[in-house]
Amino acid sequence: MEYSLIQHGTDVYQASLNLRHEILRVPLGMDLFDGSYDDLSNEARYYHFGAFDEEGELLASVIGIPTSTQEVRIKQMVVSETVQNTGVGKRLFMAFEAYLLNLGFIEFILHARMTAHGFYLNMGYEILGDTFQEVGLDHYKMRKAFIPTDD
């Protein structure tokens, strides 16, 4: 398994869009590509990260959006149905956190679907406030802060 950056505008980026559409939007009766909820126009500025099998096929992806020099918002974590509950998502998320830490980000924010918030609790995130609605589903705002070390 390989975990690496996905370059915007590539075939792999398109595969990540297709995976996000299939797993996150179709079950809600939504279309990632119609612009009614998702604005894809700014995605060239985001960090896209993926998990790939030995043949180079994308199995999972996640996005990071810088909101300041030290804070990043993580969104649209998605894992192919064929490898869900196998640890691919956890390993991808850990690799992405390490990548973001290496870039200097120390505070990570995300909006977790109610059905997925346990995953993020297990990854060390804390819930901030009450549930709220996003894409018609209950979500929690969650946060994880890393304390910089003096090397």
N, CA, C and O of each residue as an XYZ file, in Angstrom:
604
protein
N       0.849     -1.176      0.000
C       0.000      0.000      0.000
C       0.891      1.234      0.000
O       1.889      1.286      0.719
N       0.532      2.220     -0.801
C       1.274      3.479     -0.852
C       0.325      4.624     -0.495
O      -0.846      4.618     -0.873
N       0.845      5.591      0.230
C       0.077      6.764      0.639
C       0.821      7.989      0.135
O       1.972      8.215      0.509
N       0.167      8.786     -0.719
C       0.887      9.918     -1.291
C      -0.065     11.018     -1.754
O      -1.282     10.850     -1.817
N       0.554     12.144     -2.072
C      -0.154     13.306     -2.562
C      -0.762     13.011     -3.926
O      -0.166     12.309     -4.743
N      -1.935     13.546     -4.160
C      -2.610     13.461     -5.460
C      -2.530     14.848     -6.089
O      -2.933     15.838     -5.477
N      -2.011     14.915     -7.303
C      -1.904     16.195     -7.992
C      -3.249     16.573     -8.628
O      -3.870     15.773     -9.328
N      -3.673     17.802     -8.368
C      -4.922     18.314     -8.927
C      -4.850     18.269    -10.453
O      -3.806     18.543    -11.044
N      -5.965     17.922    -11.075
C      -6.061     17.933    -12.528
C      -5.590     16.674    -13.224
O      -5.686     16.576    -14.448
N      -5.085     15.709    -12.474
C      -4.589     14.466    -13.067
C      -5.707     13.423    -13.151
O      -6.802     13.625    -12.626
N      -5.414     12.325    -13.810
C      -6.362     11.209    -13.866
C      -6.653     10.671    -12.467
O      -7.781     10.274    -12.175
N      -5.638     10.657    -11.603
C      -5.834     10.172    -10.235
C      -6.752     11.131     -9.470
O      -7.595     10.691     -8.688
N      -6.591     12.424     -9.691
C      -7.500     13.399     -9.076
C      -8.934     13.118     -9.528
O      -9.854     13.137     -8.710
N      -9.134     12.858    -10.826
C     -10.468     12.536    -11.329
C     -11.000     11.267    -10.672
O     -12.187     11.184    -10.358
N     -10.133     10.280    -10.463
C     -10.544      9.047     -9.770
C     -10.979      9.366     -8.346
O     -11.924      8.761     -7.841
N     -10.298     10.314     -7.687
C     -10.690     10.682     -6.317
C     -12.048     11.387     -6.323
O     -12.865     11.173     -5.428
N     -12.284     12.224     -7.328
C     -13.611     12.852     -7.453
C     -14.693     11.794     -7.630
O     -15.747     11.859     -6.997
N     -14.426     10.827     -8.490
C     -15.407      9.765     -8.738
C     -15.689      8.961     -7.473
O     -16.837      8.608     -7.201
N     -14.645      8.671     -6.700
C     -14.812      7.930     -5.446
C     -15.630      8.750     -4.446
O     -16.538      8.220     -3.805
N     -15.315     10.031     -4.311
C     -16.075     10.909     -3.421
C     -17.541     10.972     -3.846
O     -18.438     10.925     -3.004
N     -17.779     11.078     -5.140
C     -19.146     11.131     -5.661
C     -19.902      9.839     -5.302
O     -21.011      9.879     -4.769
N     -19.275      8.705     -5.607
C     -19.912      7.396     -5.405
C     -20.213      7.103     -3.938
O     -21.296      6.615     -3.614
N     -19.265      7.397     -3.048
C     -19.401      7.009     -1.642
C     -20.112      8.076     -0.806
O     -20.927      7.748      0.056
N     -19.804      9.349     -1.059
C     -20.323     10.411     -0.197
C     -21.578     11.117     -0.715
O     -22.357     11.633      0.086
N     -21.789     11.153     -2.016
C     -22.906     11.941     -2.540
C     -24.060     11.105     -3.093
O     -25.219     11.412     -2.815
N     -23.775     10.069     -3.858
C     -24.853      9.258     -4.446
C     -25.805      8.706     -3.388
O     -27.017      8.760     -3.594
N     -25.309      8.173     -2.254
C     -26.246      7.660     -1.239
C     -27.189      8.731     -0.676
O     -28.243      8.408     -0.126
N     -26.806     10.005     -0.816
C     -27.651     11.108     -0.333
C     -28.524     11.687     -1.441
O     -29.248     12.659     -1.225
N     -28.451     11.086     -2.632
C     -29.205     11.608     -3.766
C     -28.624     12.906     -4.299
O     -29.337     13.714     -4.895
N     -27.333     13.105     -4.084
C     -26.660     14.334     -4.511
C     -25.661     14.023     -5.616
O     -25.289     12.871     -5.839
N     -25.238     15.082     -6.304
C     -24.271     14.957     -7.387
C     -23.083     15.863     -7.088
O     -23.230     17.082     -7.011
N     -21.920     15.272     -6.920
C     -20.710     16.042     -6.634
C     -20.398     17.032     -7.744
O     -19.812     18.085     -7.493
N     -20.786     16.702     -8.968
C     -20.359     17.462    -10.130
C     -21.324     18.557    -10.573
O     -20.985     19.338    -11.462
N     -22.520     18.639     -9.982
C     -23.485     19.624    -10.479
C     -23.348     21.001     -9.833
O     -24.036     21.940    -10.234
N     -22.465     21.134     -8.832
C     -22.204     22.432     -8.224
C     -23.230     22.896     -7.211
O     -23.106     23.997     -6.676
N     -24.241     22.087     -6.933
C     -25.286     22.525     -6.003
C     -24.817     22.534     -4.550
O     -25.341     23.298     -3.740
N     -23.841     21.699     -4.208
C     -23.312     21.716     -2.847
C     -21.796     21.858     -2.848
O     -21.247     22.668     -2.101
N     -21.132     21.093     -3.664
C     -19.675     21.076     -3.682
C     -19.141     22.056     -4.721
O     -19.504     21.989     -5.895
N     -18.280     22.964     -4.280
C     -17.612     23.899     -5.177
C     -16.215     23.356     -5.443
O     -15.328     23.445     -4.594
N     -16.033     22.796     -6.631
C     -14.761     22.180     -6.969
C     -13.750     23.179     -7.525
O     -12.598     22.824     -7.777
N     -14.176     24.425     -7.718
C     -13.318     25.414     -8.384
C     -12.071     25.794     -7.591
O     -11.091     26.249     -8.181
N     -12.081     25.620     -6.280
C     -10.922     25.990     -5.464
C     -10.006     24.814     -5.136
O      -9.013     24.985     -4.429
N     -10.323     23.644     -5.634
C      -9.597     22.444     -5.202
C      -8.126     22.398     -5.606
O      -7.366     21.601     -5.055
N      -7.712     23.226     -6.548
C      -6.297     23.265     -6.914
C      -5.446     23.776     -5.749
O      -4.245     23.511     -5.701
N      -6.052     24.502     -4.815
C      -5.335     25.052     -3.655
C      -5.297     24.080     -2.471
O      -4.648     24.364     -1.464
N      -5.973     22.955     -2.579
C      -6.085     22.019     -1.470
C      -5.027     20.927     -1.568
O      -4.434     20.707     -2.624
N      -4.803     20.248     -0.445
C      -3.949     19.068     -0.412
C      -4.841     17.845     -0.581
O      -5.744     17.614      0.224
N      -4.591     17.071     -1.615
C      -5.329     15.835     -1.880
C      -4.362     14.687     -1.629
O      -3.232     14.693     -2.116
N      -4.818     13.708     -0.870
C      -3.941     12.613     -0.467
C      -4.680     11.311     -0.703
O      -5.896     11.244     -0.518
N      -3.955     10.268     -1.114
C      -4.621      9.015     -1.417
C      -3.878      7.781     -0.951
O      -2.681      7.816     -0.668
N      -4.623      6.689     -0.878
C      -4.075      5.359     -0.609
C      -4.207      4.554     -1.894
O      -5.272      4.517     -2.509
N      -3.120      3.915     -2.290
C      -3.070      3.192     -3.554
C      -2.637      1.756     -3.327
O      -1.775      1.483     -2.492
N      -3.242      0.833     -4.076
C      -2.824     -0.568     -3.971
C      -1.551     -0.793     -4.789
O      -1.009      0.146     -5.372
N      -1.082     -2.027     -4.831
C       0.170     -2.360     -5.505
C       0.133     -2.071     -7.000
O       1.180     -1.858     -7.612
N      -1.058     -2.061     -7.596
C      -1.201     -1.767     -9.025
C      -1.388     -0.269     -9.294
O      -1.523      0.152    -10.443
N      -1.395      0.527     -8.222
C      -1.559      1.973     -8.379
C      -2.999      2.451     -8.403
O      -3.264      3.617     -8.693
N      -3.943      1.545     -8.095
C      -5.354      1.933     -8.080
C      -5.677      2.688     -6.792
O      -5.276      2.276     -5.703
N      -6.404      3.797     -6.928
C      -6.810      4.587     -5.773
C      -7.867      3.840     -4.971
O      -8.884      3.413     -5.519
N      -7.624      3.682     -3.667
C      -8.555      2.981     -2.787
C      -9.237      3.906     -1.789
O     -10.323      3.599     -1.297
N      -8.605      5.037     -1.487
C      -9.142      5.972     -0.494
C      -8.509      7.331     -0.717
O      -7.409      7.439     -1.258
N      -9.222      8.370     -0.292
C      -8.651      9.709     -0.407
C      -9.198     10.624      0.672
O     -10.206     10.332      1.316
N      -8.501     11.743      0.852
C      -8.865     12.735      1.855
C      -8.315     14.081      1.382
O      -7.350     14.133      0.619
N      -8.933     15.161      1.840
C      -8.558     16.510      1.421
C      -8.200     17.344      2.645
O      -8.810     17.194      3.704
N      -7.212     18.219      2.499
C      -6.858     19.200      3.514
C      -6.919     20.600      2.933
O      -6.348     20.872      1.877
N      -7.618     21.487      3.631
C      -7.776     22.867      3.182
C      -7.096     23.788      4.196
O      -7.563     23.897      5.330
N      -6.006     24.449      3.812
C      -5.368     25.373      4.749
C      -6.314     26.523      5.093
O      -6.876     27.156      4.199
N      -6.491     26.793      6.384
C      -7.322     27.921      6.809
C      -6.477     29.008      7.463
O      -6.949     30.126      7.671
N      -5.229     28.680      7.785
C      -4.238     29.638      8.283
C      -2.878     28.965      8.120
O      -2.789     27.863      7.578
N      -1.831     29.619      8.582
C      -0.499     29.011      8.450
C      -0.323     27.790      9.342
O       0.563     26.968      9.106
N      -1.179     27.667     10.383
C      -1.048     26.538     11.308
C      -2.266     25.625     11.359
O      -2.201     24.548     11.951
N      -3.383     26.037     10.748
C      -4.616     25.255     10.835
C      -5.028     24.751      9.454
O      -4.905     25.449      8.448
N      -5.517     23.523      9.446
C      -6.008     22.916      8.218
C      -7.350     22.253      8.509
O      -7.543     21.653      9.566
N      -8.271     22.369      7.561
C      -9.561     21.675      7.673
C      -9.492     20.425      6.815
O      -9.187     20.481      5.623
N      -9.779     19.304      7.442
C      -9.777     18.020      6.737
C     -11.205     17.696      6.336
O     -12.129     17.843      7.136
N     -11.384     17.251      5.091
C     -12.742     16.938      4.643
C     -12.743     15.822      3.613
O     -11.722     15.468      3.024
N     -13.908     15.302      3.431
C     -14.233     14.284      2.437
C     -13.293     13.090      2.444
O     -12.772     12.670      1.410
N     -13.093     12.557      3.645
C     -12.382     11.282      3.800
C     -13.276     10.199      3.215
O     -14.438     10.070      3.602
N     -12.738      9.427      2.289
C     -13.537      8.407      1.627
C     -12.687      7.163      1.379
O     -11.516      7.250      1.009
N     -13.312      6.004      1.594
C     -12.641      4.723      1.397
C     -13.536      3.862      0.500
O     -14.738      3.745      0.738
N     -12.945      3.273     -0.514
C     -13.686      2.392     -1.412
C     -14.373      1.287     -0.620
O     -13.815      0.761      0.343
N     -15.579      0.944     -1.028
C     -16.331     -0.098     -0.331
C     -15.566     -1.418     -0.281
O     -15.744     -2.201      0.652
N     -14.720     -1.667     -1.272
C     -13.994     -2.939     -1.337
C     -12.965     -3.097     -0.226
O     -12.555     -4.217      0.075
N     -12.536     -1.982      0.395
C     -11.521     -2.068      1.453
C     -11.954     -1.390      2.752
O     -11.128     -1.160      3.635
N     -13.235     -1.070      2.874
C     -13.703     -0.482      4.124
C     -13.544     -1.505      5.252
O     -13.690     -2.710      5.045
N     -13.241     -0.995      6.446
C     -13.056     -1.814      7.650
C     -11.853     -2.750      7.573
O     -11.836     -3.805      8.206
N     -10.845     -2.355      6.790
C      -9.611     -3.154      6.707
C      -8.406     -2.399      7.257
O      -7.300     -2.939      7.261
N      -8.592     -1.165      7.720
C      -7.490     -0.363      8.236
C      -6.889      0.592      7.223
O      -6.031      1.403      7.575
N      -7.322      0.513      5.968
C      -6.795      1.409      4.932
C      -7.080      2.863      5.287
O      -6.201      3.716      5.163
N      -8.289      3.149      5.723
C      -8.651      4.522      6.074
C      -7.822      5.049      7.231
O      -7.363      6.191      7.196
N      -7.627      4.243      8.243
C      -6.834      4.667      9.401
C      -5.394      4.949      8.990
O      -4.822      5.965      9.384
N      -4.811      4.058      8.204
C      -3.428      4.254      7.768
C      -3.304      5.474      6.847
O      -2.329      6.221      6.935
N      -4.277      5.673      5.976
C      -4.278      6.863      5.123
C      -4.347      8.119      5.977
O      -3.592      9.066      5.755
N      -5.237      8.130      6.941
C      -5.428      9.309      7.778
C      -4.165      9.619      8.575
O      -3.784     10.783      8.706
N      -3.525      8.603      9.100
C      -2.290      8.804      9.861
C      -1.180      9.338      8.952
O      -0.425     10.224      9.354
N      -1.079      8.811      7.745
C      -0.069      9.291      6.798
C      -0.354     10.737      6.404
O       0.574     11.531      6.245
N      -1.629     11.084      6.246
C      -2.005     12.451      5.883
C      -1.692     13.408      7.023
O      -1.170     14.497      6.786
N      -2.001     13.020      8.253
C      -1.651     13.860      9.393
C      -0.138     14.109      9.438
O       0.296     15.238      9.663
N       0.655     13.072      9.227
C       2.115     13.215      9.245
C       2.566     14.163      8.137
O       3.444     14.999      8.352
N       1.973     14.037      6.966
C       2.298     14.919      5.844
C       1.989     16.372      6.205
O       2.810     17.260      5.976
N       0.802     16.611      6.771
C       0.397     17.969      7.141
C       1.264     18.534      8.253
O       1.614     19.714      8.227
N       1.613     17.708      9.225
C       2.510     18.145     10.302
C       3.865     18.566      9.731
O       4.451     19.556     10.168
N       4.349     17.812      8.761
C       5.620     18.125      8.125
C       5.575     19.472      7.401
O       6.604     20.129      7.246
N       4.399     19.876      6.965
C       4.222     21.181      6.304
C       4.088     22.320      7.310
O       4.100     23.490      6.925
N       3.959     21.987      8.605
C       3.871     23.014      9.635
C       2.491     23.229     10.225
O       2.322     24.085     11.093
N       1.506     22.476      9.777
C       0.169     22.592     10.364
C       0.170     21.880     11.709
O       0.727     20.791     11.842
N      -0.463     22.507     12.717
C      -0.501     21.884     14.041
C      -1.917     21.776     14.604
O      -2.125     21.144     15.640
N      -2.887     22.386     13.931
C      -4.274     22.272     14.388
C      -5.129     21.784     13.223
O      -5.164     22.389     12.152
N      -5.821     20.662     13.470
C      -6.637     20.030     12.447
C      -8.103     20.113     12.863
O      -8.455     19.774     13.992
N      -8.950     20.565     11.948
C     -10.382     20.711     12.180
C     -11.101     19.855     11.143
O     -10.638     19.731     10.009
N     -12.222     19.270     11.525
C     -13.043     18.542     10.553
C     -14.490     18.536     11.007
O     -14.796     18.767     12.176
N     -15.371     18.267     10.055
C     -16.791     18.064     10.322
C     -17.053     16.586     10.079
O     -17.014     16.124      8.939
N     -17.318     15.846     11.144
C     -17.507     14.399     11.049
C     -18.985     14.049     11.039
O     -19.757     14.506     11.882
N     -19.360     13.232     10.073
C     -20.720     12.698     10.089
C     -20.914     11.945     11.394
O     -19.981     11.334     11.917
N     -22.136     11.994     11.914
C     -22.448     11.298     13.164
C     -22.026      9.830     13.078
O     -21.544      9.264     14.059
N     -22.205      9.221     11.920
C     -21.882      7.811     11.753
C     -20.379      7.542     11.729
O     -19.958      6.395     11.873
N     -19.565      8.584     11.549
C     -18.109      8.401     11.450
C     -17.344      9.040     12.598
O     -16.120      8.919     12.663
N     -18.037      9.715     13.502
C     -17.297     10.464     14.516
C     -16.492      9.560     15.451
O     -15.478      9.995     15.997
N     -16.923      8.317     15.645
C     -16.165      7.380     16.480
C     -14.777      7.107     15.914
O     -13.817      6.951     16.669
N     -14.669      7.050     14.596
C     -13.374      6.874     13.936
C     -12.432      8.002     14.344
O     -11.275      7.763     14.690
N     -12.938      9.234     14.300
C     -12.095     10.392     14.609
C     -11.803     10.495     16.106
O     -10.723     10.942     16.492
N     -12.749     10.089     16.949
C     -12.463     10.032     18.382
C     -11.294      9.082     18.632
O     -10.395      9.391     19.414
N     -11.309      7.932     17.968
C     -10.222      6.961     18.106
C      -8.896      7.477     17.552
O      -7.831      6.982     17.921
N      -8.963      8.471     16.667
C      -7.759      9.079     16.099
C      -7.278     10.264     16.933
O      -6.335     10.954     16.548
N      -7.933     10.502     18.089
C      -7.485     11.552     18.992
C      -8.164     12.899     18.842
O      -7.712     13.888     19.419
N      -9.236     12.950     18.080
C      -9.964     14.209     17.888
C     -10.972     14.395     19.013
O     -11.452     13.426     19.600
N     -11.282     15.646     19.302
C     -12.283     15.967     20.318
C     -13.462     16.665     19.649
O     -13.306     17.359     18.644
N     -14.639     16.467     20.227
C     -15.858     17.100     19.727
C     -15.929     18.521     20.257
O     -15.692     18.766     21.440
N     -16.256     19.459     19.373
C     -16.438     20.857     19.742
C     -17.909     21.219     19.550
O     -18.351     21.409     18.417
N     -18.660     21.316     20.619
C     -20.046     21.765     20.529
C     -21.034     20.682     20.167
O     -20.730     19.489     20.166
N     -22.245     21.154     19.856
C     -23.361     20.272     19.553
C     -23.360     19.846     18.084
O     -22.605     20.374     17.267
N     -24.213     18.894     17.773
C     -24.345     18.466     16.389
C     -24.954     19.586     15.555
O     -25.635     20.472     16.072
N     -24.693     19.526     14.263
C     -25.264     20.471     13.308
C     -25.519     19.728     12.001
O     -24.995     18.636     11.784
N     -26.311     20.320     11.154
C     -26.666     19.700      9.878
C     -25.728     20.158      8.761
O     -25.427     21.345      8.632
N     -25.277     19.201      7.963
C     -24.500     19.471      6.759
C     -24.860     18.367      5.774
O     -24.902     17.196      6.151
N     -25.113     18.713      4.547
C     -25.600     17.797      3.502
C     -26.763     16.935      4.004
O     -26.904     15.777      3.608
N     -27.587     17.508      4.873
C     -28.760     16.808      5.370
C     -28.494     15.777      6.443
O     -29.399     15.029      6.813
N     -27.269     15.718      6.956
C     -26.898     14.741      7.976
C     -26.348     15.440      9.209
O     -25.780     16.528      9.115
N     -26.522     14.799     10.381
C     -25.930     15.324     11.609
C     -24.410     15.162     11.563
O     -23.887     14.121     11.164
N     -23.724     16.216     11.981
C     -22.263     16.252     12.028
C     -21.802     16.812     13.370
O     -22.547     17.511     14.057
N     -20.575     16.495     13.723
C     -19.873     17.123     14.835
C     -18.687     17.892     14.264
O     -18.016     17.414     13.349
N     -18.431     19.073     14.798
C     -17.167     19.739     14.522
C     -16.162     19.120     15.484
O     -16.430     18.993     16.678
N     -14.999     18.736     14.953
C     -13.987     18.068     15.757
C     -12.636     18.717     15.515
O     -12.402     19.356     14.489
N     -11.746     18.534     16.498
C     -10.450     19.204     16.460
C      -9.380     18.313     17.082
O      -9.628     17.555     18.020
N      -8.181     18.438     16.519
C      -7.008     17.808     17.115
C      -5.856     18.803     16.991
O      -5.573     19.319     15.910
N      -5.205     19.060     18.115
C      -4.075     19.995     18.113
C      -2.800     19.246     18.488
O      -2.794     18.403     19.385
N      -1.749     19.567     17.798
C      -0.440     18.984     18.061
C       0.424     20.066     18.688
O       0.439     21.205     18.223
N       1.134     19.712     19.731
C       2.022     20.663     20.401
C       3.384     20.585     19.724
O       3.996     19.518     19.685
N       3.863     21.704     19.190
C       5.177     21.682     18.548
C       6.276     21.329     19.542
O       6.220     21.714     20.710
N       7.256     20.607     19.076
C       8.394     20.239     19.920
C       9.619     21.016     19.452
O       9.746     21.346     18.273
N      10.498     21.297     20.368
C      11.767     21.951     20.031
C      12.784     20.861     19.706
O      13.150     20.058     20.565
N      13.223     20.847     18.481
C      14.200     19.819     18.080
C      15.609     20.336     18.218
O      16.563     19.614     17.927
